[in-house]
Tab-separated table of C-alpha atoms and ligand atoms in Angstrom:
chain	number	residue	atom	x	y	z
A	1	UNK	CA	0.000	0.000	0.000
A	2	UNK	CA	1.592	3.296	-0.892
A	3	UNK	CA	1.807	5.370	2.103
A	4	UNK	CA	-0.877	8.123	1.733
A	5	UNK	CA	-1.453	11.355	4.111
A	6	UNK	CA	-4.763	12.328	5.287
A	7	UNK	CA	-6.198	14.903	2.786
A	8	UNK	CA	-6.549	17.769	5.416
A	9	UNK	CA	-9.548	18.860	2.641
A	10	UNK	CA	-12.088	15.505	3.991
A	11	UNK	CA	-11.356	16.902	7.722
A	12	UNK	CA	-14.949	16.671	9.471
A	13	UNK	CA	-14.179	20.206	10.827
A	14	UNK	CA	-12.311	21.930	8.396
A	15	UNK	CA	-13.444	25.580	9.551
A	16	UNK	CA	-12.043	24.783	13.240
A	17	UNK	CA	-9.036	25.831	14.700
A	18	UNK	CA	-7.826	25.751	18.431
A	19	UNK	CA	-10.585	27.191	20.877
A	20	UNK	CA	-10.079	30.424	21.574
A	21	UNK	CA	-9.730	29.489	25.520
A	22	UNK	CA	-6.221	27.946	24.923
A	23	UNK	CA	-4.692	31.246	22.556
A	24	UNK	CA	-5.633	33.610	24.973
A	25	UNK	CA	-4.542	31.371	27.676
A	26	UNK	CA	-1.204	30.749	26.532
A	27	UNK	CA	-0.586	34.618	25.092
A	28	UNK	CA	-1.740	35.692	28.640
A	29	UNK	CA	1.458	33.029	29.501
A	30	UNK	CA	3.397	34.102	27.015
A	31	UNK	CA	3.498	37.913	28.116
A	32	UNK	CA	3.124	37.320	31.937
A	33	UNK	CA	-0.308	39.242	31.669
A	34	UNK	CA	-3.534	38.842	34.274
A	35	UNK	CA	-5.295	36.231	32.828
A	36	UNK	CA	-9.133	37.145	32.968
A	37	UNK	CA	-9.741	35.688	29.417
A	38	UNK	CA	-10.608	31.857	30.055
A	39	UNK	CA	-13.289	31.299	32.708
A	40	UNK	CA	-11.078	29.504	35.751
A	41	UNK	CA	-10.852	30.884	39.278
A	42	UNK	CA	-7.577	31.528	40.620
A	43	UNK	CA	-8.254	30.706	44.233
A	44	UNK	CA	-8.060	27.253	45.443
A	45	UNK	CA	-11.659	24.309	45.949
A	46	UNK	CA	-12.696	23.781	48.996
A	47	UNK	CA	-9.894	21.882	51.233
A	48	UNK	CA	-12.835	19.711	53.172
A	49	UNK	CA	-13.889	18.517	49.257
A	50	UNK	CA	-10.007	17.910	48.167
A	51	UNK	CA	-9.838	15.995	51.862
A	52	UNK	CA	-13.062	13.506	51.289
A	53	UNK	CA	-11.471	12.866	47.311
A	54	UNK	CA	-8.314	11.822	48.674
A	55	UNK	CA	-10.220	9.748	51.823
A	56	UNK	CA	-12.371	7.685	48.949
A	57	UNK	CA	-8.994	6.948	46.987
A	58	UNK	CA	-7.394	5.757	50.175
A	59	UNK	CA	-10.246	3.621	51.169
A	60	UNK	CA	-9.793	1.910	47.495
A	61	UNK	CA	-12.528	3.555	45.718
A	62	UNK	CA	-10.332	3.655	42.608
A	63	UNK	CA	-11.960	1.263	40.281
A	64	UNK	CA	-14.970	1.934	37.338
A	65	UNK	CA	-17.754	3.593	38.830
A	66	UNK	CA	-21.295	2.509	37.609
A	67	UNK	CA	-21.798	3.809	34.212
A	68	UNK	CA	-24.316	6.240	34.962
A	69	UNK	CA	-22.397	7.346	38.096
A	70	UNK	CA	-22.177	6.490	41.632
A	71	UNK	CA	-25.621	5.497	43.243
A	72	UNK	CA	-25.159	8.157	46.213
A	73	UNK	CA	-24.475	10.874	43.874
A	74	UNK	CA	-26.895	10.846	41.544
A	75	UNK	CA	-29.359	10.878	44.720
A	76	UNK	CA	-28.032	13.799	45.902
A	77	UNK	CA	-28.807	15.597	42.675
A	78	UNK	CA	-32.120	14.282	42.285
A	79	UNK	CA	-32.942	15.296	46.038
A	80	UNK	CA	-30.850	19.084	44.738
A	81	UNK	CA	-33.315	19.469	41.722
A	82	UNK	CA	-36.357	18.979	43.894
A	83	UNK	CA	-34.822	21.111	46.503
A	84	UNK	CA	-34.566	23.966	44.304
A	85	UNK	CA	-36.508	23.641	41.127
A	86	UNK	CA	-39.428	21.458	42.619
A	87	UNK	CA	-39.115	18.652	40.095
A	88	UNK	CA	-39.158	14.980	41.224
A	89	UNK	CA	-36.151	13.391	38.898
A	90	UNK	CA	-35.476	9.655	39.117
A	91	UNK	CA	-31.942	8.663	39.942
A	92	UNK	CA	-31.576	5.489	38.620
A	93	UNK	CA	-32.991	6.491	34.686
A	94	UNK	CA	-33.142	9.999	34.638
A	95	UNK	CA	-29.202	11.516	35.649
A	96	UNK	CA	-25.876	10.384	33.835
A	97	UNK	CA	-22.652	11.603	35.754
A	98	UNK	CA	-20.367	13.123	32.662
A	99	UNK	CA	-16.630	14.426	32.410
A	100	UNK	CA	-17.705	17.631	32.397
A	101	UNK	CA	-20.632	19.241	30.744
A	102	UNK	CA	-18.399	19.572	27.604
A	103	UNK	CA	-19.058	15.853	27.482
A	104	UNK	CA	-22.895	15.932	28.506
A	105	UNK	CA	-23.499	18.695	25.643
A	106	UNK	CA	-21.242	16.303	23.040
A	107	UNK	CA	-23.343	13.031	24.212
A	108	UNK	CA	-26.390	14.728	24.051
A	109	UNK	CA	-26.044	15.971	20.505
A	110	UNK	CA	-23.962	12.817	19.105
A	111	UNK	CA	-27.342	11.122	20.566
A	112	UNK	CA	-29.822	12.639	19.071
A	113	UNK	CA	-28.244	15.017	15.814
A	114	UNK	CA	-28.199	12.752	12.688
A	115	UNK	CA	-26.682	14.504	9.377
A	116	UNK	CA	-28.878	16.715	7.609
A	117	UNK	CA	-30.757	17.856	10.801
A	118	UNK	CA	-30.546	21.751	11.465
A	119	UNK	CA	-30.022	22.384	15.479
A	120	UNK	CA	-30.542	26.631	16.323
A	121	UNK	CA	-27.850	28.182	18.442
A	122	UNK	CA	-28.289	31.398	19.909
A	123	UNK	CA	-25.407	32.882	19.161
A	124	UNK	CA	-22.626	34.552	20.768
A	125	UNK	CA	-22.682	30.613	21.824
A	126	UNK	CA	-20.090	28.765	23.383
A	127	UNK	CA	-17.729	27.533	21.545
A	128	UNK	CA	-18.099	23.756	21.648
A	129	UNK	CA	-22.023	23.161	20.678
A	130	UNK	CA	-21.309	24.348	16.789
A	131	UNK	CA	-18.593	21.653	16.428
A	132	UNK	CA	-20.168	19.160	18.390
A	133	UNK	CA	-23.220	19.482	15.791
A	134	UNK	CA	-20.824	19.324	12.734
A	135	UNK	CA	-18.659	16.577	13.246
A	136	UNK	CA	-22.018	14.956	13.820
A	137	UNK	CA	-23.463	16.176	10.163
A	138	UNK	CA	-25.705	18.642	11.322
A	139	UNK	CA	-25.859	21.770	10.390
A	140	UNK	CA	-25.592	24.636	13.515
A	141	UNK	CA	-28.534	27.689	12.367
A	142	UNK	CA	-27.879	30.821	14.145
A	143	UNK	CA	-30.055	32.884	15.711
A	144	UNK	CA	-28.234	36.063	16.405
A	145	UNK	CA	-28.079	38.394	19.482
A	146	UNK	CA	-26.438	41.446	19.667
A	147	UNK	CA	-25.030	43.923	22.243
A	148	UNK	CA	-25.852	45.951	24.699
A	149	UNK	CA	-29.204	44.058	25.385
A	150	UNK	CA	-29.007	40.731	24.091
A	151	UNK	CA	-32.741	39.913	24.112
A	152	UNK	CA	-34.086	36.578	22.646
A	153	UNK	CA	-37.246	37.484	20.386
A	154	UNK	CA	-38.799	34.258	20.519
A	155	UNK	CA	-41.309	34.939	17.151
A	156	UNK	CA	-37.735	35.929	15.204
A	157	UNK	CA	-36.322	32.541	16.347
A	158	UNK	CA	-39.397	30.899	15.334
A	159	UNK	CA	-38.949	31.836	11.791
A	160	UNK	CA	-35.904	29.576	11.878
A	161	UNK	CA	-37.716	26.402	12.813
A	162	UNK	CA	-37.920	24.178	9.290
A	163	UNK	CA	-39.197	20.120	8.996
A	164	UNK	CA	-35.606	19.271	9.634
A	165	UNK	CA	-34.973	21.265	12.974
A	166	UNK	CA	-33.960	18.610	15.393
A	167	UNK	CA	-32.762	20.767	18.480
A	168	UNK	CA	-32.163	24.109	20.009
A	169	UNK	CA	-29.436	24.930	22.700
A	170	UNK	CA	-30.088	27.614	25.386
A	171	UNK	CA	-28.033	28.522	27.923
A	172	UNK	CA	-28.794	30.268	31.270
A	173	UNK	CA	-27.082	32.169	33.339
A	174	UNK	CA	-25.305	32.757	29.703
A	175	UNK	CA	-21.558	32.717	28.488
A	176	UNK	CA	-20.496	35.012	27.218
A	177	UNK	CA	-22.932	37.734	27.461
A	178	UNK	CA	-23.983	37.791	31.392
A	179	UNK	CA	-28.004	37.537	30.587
A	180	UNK	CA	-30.030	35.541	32.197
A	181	UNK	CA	-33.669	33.645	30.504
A	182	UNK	CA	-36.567	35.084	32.712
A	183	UNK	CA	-39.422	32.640	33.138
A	184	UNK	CA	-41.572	34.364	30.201
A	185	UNK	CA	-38.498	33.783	28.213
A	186	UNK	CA	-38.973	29.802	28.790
A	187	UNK	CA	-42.646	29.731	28.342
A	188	UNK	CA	-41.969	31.297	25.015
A	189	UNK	CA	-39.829	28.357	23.949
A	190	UNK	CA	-42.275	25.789	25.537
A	191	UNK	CA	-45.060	26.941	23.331
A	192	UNK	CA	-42.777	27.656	20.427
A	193	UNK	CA	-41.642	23.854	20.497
A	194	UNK	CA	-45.153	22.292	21.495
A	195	UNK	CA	-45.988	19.342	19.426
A	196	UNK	CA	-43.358	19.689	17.154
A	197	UNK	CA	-41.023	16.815	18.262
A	198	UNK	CA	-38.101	19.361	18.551
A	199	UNK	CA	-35.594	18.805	21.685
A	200	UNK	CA	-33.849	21.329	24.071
A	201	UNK	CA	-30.527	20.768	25.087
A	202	UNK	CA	-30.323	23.575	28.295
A	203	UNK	CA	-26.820	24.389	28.695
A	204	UNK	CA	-27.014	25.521	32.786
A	205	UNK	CA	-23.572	25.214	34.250
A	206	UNK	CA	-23.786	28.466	36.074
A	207	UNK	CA	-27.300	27.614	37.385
A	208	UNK	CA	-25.591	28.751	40.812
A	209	UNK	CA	-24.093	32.442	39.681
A	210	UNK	CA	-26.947	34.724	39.356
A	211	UNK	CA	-27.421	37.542	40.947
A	212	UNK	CA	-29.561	40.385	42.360
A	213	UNK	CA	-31.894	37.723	43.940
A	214	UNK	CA	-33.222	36.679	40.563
A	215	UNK	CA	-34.036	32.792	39.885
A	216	UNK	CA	-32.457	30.578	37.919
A	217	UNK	CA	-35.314	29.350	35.248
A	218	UNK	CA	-33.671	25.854	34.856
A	219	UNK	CA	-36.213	24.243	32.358
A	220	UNK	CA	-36.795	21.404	35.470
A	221	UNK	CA	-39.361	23.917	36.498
A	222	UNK	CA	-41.443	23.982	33.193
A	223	UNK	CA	-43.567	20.625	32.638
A	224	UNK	CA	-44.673	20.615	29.543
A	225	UNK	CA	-41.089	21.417	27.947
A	226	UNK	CA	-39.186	19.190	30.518
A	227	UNK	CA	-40.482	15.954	28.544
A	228	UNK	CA	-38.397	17.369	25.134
A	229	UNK	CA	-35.453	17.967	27.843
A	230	UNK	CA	-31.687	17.535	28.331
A	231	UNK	CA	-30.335	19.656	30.607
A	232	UNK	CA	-26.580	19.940	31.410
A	233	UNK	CA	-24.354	21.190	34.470
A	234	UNK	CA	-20.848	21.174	35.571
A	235	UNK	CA	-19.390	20.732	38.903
A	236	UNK	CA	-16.079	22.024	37.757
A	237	UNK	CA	-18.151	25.500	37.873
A	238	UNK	CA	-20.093	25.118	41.224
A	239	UNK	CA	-16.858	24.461	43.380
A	240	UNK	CA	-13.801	26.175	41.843
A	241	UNK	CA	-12.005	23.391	40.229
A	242	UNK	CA	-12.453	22.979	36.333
A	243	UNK	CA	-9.399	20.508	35.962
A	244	UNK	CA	-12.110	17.845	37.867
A	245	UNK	CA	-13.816	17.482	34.916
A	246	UNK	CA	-17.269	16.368	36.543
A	247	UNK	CA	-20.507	16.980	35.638
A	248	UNK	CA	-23.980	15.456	34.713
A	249	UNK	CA	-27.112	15.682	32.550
A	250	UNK	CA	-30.603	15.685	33.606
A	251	UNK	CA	-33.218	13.931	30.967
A	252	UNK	CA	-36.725	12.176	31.087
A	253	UNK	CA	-35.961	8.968	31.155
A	254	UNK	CA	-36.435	8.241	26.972
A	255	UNK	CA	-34.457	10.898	26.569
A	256	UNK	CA	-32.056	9.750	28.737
A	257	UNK	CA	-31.408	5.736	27.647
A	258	UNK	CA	-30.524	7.058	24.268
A	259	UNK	CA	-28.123	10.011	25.975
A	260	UNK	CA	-26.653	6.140	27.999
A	261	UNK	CA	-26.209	4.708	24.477
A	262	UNK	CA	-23.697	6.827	23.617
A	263	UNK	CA	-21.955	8.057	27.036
A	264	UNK	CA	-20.803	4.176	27.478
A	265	UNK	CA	-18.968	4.079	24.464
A	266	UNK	CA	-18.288	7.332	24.916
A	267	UNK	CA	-16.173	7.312	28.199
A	268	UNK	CA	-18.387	4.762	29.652
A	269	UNK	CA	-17.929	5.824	32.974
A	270	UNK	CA	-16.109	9.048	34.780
A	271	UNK	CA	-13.574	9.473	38.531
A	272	UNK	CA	-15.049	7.372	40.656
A	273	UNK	CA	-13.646	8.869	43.894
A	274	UNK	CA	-14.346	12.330	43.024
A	275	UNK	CA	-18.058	11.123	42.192
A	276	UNK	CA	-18.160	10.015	45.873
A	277	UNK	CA	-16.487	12.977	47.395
A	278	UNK	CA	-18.727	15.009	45.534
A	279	UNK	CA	-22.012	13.376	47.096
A	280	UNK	CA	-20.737	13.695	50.529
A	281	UNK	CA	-20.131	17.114	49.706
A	282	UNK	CA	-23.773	17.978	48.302
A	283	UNK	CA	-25.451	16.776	51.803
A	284	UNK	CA	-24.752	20.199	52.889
A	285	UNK	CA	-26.868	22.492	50.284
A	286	UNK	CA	-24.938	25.516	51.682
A	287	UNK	CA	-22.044	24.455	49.668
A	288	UNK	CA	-24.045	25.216	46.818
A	289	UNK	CA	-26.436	28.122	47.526
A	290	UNK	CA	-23.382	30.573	48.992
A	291	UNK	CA	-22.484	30.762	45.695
A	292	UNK	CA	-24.618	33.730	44.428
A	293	UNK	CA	-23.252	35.806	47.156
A	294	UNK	CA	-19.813	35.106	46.991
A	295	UNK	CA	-19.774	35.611	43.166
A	296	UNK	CA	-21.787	38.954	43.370
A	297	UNK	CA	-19.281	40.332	45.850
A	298	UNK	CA	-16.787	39.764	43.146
A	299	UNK	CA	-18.876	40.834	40.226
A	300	UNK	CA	-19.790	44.483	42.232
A	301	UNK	CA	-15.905	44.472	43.398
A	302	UNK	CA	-14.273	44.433	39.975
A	303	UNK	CA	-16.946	46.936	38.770
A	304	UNK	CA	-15.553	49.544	41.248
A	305	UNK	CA	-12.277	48.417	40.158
A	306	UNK	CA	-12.985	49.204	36.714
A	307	UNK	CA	-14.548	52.994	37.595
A	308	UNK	CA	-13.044	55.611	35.458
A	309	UNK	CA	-11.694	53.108	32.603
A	310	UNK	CA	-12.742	53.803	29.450
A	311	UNK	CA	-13.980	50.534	29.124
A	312	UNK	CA	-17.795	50.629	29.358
A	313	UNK	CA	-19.304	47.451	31.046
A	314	UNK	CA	-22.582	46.249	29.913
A	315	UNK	CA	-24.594	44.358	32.499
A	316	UNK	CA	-23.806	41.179	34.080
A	317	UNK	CA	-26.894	39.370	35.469
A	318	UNK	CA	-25.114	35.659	35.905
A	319	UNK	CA	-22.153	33.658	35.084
A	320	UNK	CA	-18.396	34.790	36.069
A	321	UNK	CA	-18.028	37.242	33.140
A	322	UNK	CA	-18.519	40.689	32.647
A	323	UNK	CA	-18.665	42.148	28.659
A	324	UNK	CA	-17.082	45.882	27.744
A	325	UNK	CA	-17.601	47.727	25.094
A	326	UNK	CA	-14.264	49.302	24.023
A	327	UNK	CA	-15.804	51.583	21.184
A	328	UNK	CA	-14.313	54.774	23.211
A	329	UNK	CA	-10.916	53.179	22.977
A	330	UNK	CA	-10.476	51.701	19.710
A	331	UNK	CA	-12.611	51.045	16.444
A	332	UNK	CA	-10.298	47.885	15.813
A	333	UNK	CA	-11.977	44.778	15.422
A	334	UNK	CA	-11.802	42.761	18.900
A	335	UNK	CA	-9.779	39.873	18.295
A	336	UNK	CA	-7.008	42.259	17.731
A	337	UNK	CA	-8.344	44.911	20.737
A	338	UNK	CA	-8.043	41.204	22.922
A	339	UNK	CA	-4.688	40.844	21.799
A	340	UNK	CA	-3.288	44.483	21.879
A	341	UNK	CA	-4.721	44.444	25.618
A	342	UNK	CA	-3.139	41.481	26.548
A	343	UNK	CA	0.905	42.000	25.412
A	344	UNK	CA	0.536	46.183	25.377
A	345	UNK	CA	-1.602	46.669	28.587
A	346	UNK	CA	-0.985	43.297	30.756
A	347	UNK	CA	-4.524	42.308	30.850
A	348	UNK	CA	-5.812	39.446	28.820
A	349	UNK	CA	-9.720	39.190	27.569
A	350	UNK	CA	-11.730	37.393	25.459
A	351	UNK	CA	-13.280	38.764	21.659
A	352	UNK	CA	-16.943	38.353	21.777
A	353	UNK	CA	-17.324	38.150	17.815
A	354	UNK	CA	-15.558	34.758	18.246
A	355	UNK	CA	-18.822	33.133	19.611
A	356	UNK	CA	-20.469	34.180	16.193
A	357	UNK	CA	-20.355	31.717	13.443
A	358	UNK	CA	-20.719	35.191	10.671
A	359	UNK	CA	-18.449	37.221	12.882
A	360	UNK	CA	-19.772	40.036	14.773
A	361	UNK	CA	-18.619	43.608	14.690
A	362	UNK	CA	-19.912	44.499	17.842
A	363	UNK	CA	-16.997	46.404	19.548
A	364	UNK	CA	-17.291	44.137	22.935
A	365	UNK	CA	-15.154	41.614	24.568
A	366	UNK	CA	-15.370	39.849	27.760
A	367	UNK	CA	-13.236	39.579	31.452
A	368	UNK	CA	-13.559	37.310	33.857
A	369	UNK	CA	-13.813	37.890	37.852
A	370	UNK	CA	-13.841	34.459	39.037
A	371	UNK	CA	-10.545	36.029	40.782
A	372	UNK	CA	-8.771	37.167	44.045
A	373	UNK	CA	-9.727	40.674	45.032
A	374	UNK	CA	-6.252	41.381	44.950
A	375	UNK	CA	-6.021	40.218	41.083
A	376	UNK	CA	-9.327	41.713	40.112
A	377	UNK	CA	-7.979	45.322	42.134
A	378	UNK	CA	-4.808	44.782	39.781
A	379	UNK	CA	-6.713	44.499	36.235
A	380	UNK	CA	-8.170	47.166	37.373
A	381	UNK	CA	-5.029	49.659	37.764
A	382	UNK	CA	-3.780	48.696	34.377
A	383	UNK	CA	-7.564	49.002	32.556
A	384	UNK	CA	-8.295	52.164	34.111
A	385	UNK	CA	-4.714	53.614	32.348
A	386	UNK	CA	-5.959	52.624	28.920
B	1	LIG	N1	-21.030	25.320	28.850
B	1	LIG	C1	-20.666	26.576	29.124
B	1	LIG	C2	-21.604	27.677	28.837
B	1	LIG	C3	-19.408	26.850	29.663
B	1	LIG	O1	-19.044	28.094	29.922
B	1	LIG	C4	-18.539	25.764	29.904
B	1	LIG	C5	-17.158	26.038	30.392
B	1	LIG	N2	-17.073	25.731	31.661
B	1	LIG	C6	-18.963	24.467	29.639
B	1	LIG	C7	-20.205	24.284	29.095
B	1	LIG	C8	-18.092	23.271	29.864
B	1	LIG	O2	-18.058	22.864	31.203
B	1	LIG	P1	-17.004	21.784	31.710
B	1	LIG	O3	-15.758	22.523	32.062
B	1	LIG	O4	-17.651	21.150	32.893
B	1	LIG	O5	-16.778	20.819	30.605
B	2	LIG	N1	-15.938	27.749	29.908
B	2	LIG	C1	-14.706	28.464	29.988
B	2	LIG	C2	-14.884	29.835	29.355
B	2	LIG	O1	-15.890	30.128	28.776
B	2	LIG	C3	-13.522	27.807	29.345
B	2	LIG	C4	-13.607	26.361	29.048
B	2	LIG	C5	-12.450	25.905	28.207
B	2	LIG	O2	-11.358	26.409	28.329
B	2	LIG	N2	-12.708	24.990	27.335
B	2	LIG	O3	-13.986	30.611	29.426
C-alpha cells in the first residue's frame, strides 16, 4: 500500500481551529499578563472537598464507577433538583454523571443530531455546541443576538424552525454575554416547540451564579417542555475546580437511555472517587447556595475596580463574566483589541465576535472575575490607564 497522508480537505471540521480558551490562555502566559480571558478561578476548591477525594482513593474507591455514576451521587442531585426547582427526577434512569458538561453537551447531541438535521444556536454561543453538531453532520442555524441588550425574540427565532430542525441549545445564566432567561423567556420556547417533536438541550452550568436575587429558570421547572429535555451542568463550575472534569445531565428517562447509548462508548464511565467525594459534599446544600453571594461580591468588586476606565461594562446578570464595550478606545476589530490588551496593557480578555459563526462587529469583549480581590484590584489599575 503506498503510504498516503490524510487529505486535510475531507477533515470533518475543516473551519475549526484551536478554541479560543487555549490562545488567549497561553498569550496571557506568554506575556506574563492577568489572565481574565478563560473562565477559571484563581483561588483554590474547597480543602474539606479535596480531603473527602483523597479519603475515597485511600479507602480503594479507585476502580470503574457505575456507568451512569455512583448510586449516592446521583441521589443527591435528584434530592438538589427537587430542593430547588421542585421537580421529582429519578436517579436510577433519569441523571448520567459526565466528564464535564463539555461531554454531557457532546453526548447529548452525538445522541440525538443525525446529518442533515438543522439544530438553532443562539449565538454569541459557546464555543463547543457548533462543532459538536458538525462533526455529527448537522448543520448549527444561528439565531443572532447582539449587544448591549441581548434579548431573545422568541417569534424571530421561530422563523428559523424548518421540517428538519432537530434541536435548540439555550443557555442560562449565559456565556459570554452575562443575561439571564426570565421565566416568560422559557414559556416562550415551551409553546414555540409544542408538538413539534423538537428537543432542548439547556446548557445551565452556572445555574448557581446569578445575581440580584433573581431565579435561575432551569427548564426542570417547566412541565410541559421538561419531557423534550436535556439539561446539562458542571461541577467544575459550582466548586472552583475545572481541571475535575465532573458533571452530569438531567433527561426524562427516553431521553435519557438514548443520551446512555452513547456516554458508554463514549467514556463509559467518569472518577469514581471524586463522584463520591462530591455526594458527601452535596449533603450540605450551603455548599451550593453561597455561591450567588460570593460571586456577586466579586462581580460588584471588579466593577468599582474598573470605575473611570474607558472601558464601558454592559450588564452582568449571571455567570463569572462581565462584557465591555471598548468603542471609546479603539474602532479595531476585537480579536485584535483582545490581543493588543493582553501584550501592550498586561490584561488578557476574550473577543466576543468569536462566539459568532458570521463574525460580529460588535466592539465588545469579555473579562472574567472568578478572581482574588487582589487580582481583580490589579486588572483594574492597568484598565483604568488605557
Ligand atoms: N457550557 C458553558 C456555557 C461553559 O461556559 C462551559 C465552560 N465551563 C462548559 C459548558 C463546559 O463545562 P465543563 O468545564 O464542565 O466541561
Ligand atoms: N468555559 C470556559 C470559558 O468560557 C472555558 C472552558 C475551556 O477552556 N474549554 O472561558
Amino acid at each position: 500500500m503506498p503510504n498516503k497522508r490524510f487529505d486535510t480537505r475531507t477533515s470533518k471540521l475543516p473551519h475549526v481551529g484551536t478554541t479560543i480558551f487555549t490562545v488567549m490562555s497561553a498569550l496571557a502566559n506568554e506575556h506574563g499578563a492577568i489572565n481574565l480571558s478563560q473562565g477559571f478561578p484563581n483561588f483554590p476548591s474547597s480543602e474539606r472537598l479535596s480531603d473527602l477525594v483523597c479519603q475515597y482513593m485511600k479507602k480503594g474507591h479507585n476502580q470503574y464507577a457505575p456507568m451512569a455514576g455512583v448510586p449516592i451521587l446521583r441521589e443527591r442531585l435528584a434530592e438538589k433538583a427537587e430542593r430547588l426547582y421542585g421537580k421529582t427526577i429519578n436517579p436510577a434512569t433519569e441523571i448520567t454523571i459526565t466528564a464535564g458538561a463539555t461531554q454531557a453537551l457532546f453526548t447529548a447531541i452525538t445522541a440525538f443530531v443525525s446529518p442533515g438535521d438543522e439544530v438553532i444556536l443562539i449565538e454569541p454561543a459557546y464555543d463547543s455546541y457548533g462543532p459538536s453538531i458538525e462533526v455529527n453532520g448537522g448543520i448549527p442555524v444561528p439565531y443572532e443576538l447582539h449587544a448591549p441588550d441581548y434579548r431573545v425574540d422568541w417569534e424571530q427565532l421561530g422563523d428559523l424552525m424548518t421540517s428538519r430542525t432537530r434541536m435548540i441549545v439555550i443557555n442560562t445564566p449565559h456565556n459570554p454575554t452575562g443575561t439571564v432567561l426570565k421565566a416568560e423567556d422559557i414559556q416562550a420556547l415551551e409553546k414555540l416547540t409544542a408538538g413539534t417533536g423538537i428537543l432542548v438541550l439547556s446548557d445551565e452550568v452556572y445555574e448557581h451564579l446569578i445575581y440580584d436575587g433573581q431565579p435561575h429558570q432551569s427548564v426542570l421547572r417547566f412541565p410541559g417542555l421538561w419531557e423534550r429535555c436535556l439539561a446539562t451542568y458542571s461541577f467544575g463550575k459550582t466548586f472552583h475546580n475545572t481541571g475535575w472534569k465532573i458533571g452530569y445531565c438531567l433527561a426524562p428517562a427516553h431521553l435519557m437511555a438514548e443520551f446512555r447509548k452513547v456516554h458508554q462508548f463514549n467514556v463509559f464511565c467518569v472518577n469514581t472517587p471524586v463522584q463520591y467525594a462530591l455526594a458527601d459534599y452535596l449533603a450540605d446544600p450551603e455548599t451550593y447556595l453561597s455561591l450567588n453571594d460570593f460571586y456577586q461580591q466579586k462581580r460588584d468588586f471588579f466593577l468599582d475596580a474598573m470605575q473611570g476606565s474607558r472601558l464601558r461594562p454592559l450588564r452582568c446578570e449571571g455567570t463569572y463574566f462581565y462584557l465591555f464595550d471598548y468603542s471609546a478606545i479603539s474602532d479595531e476589530p476585537d480579536t485584535e483589541f483582545a490581543k493588543r490588551m493582553t501584550i501592550e496593557w498586561g490584561v488578557a480578555a476574550i473577543p466576543v465576535s468569536v462566539f459568532y459563526s458570521n463574525n460580529s462587529t460588535d466592539k465588545v469583549i469579555r473579562l472574567c472575575f472568578a478572581k482574588t480581590e487582589e487580582t481583580l484590584e490589579q486588572a483594574g489599575e492597568l484598565l483604568r490607564k488605557i
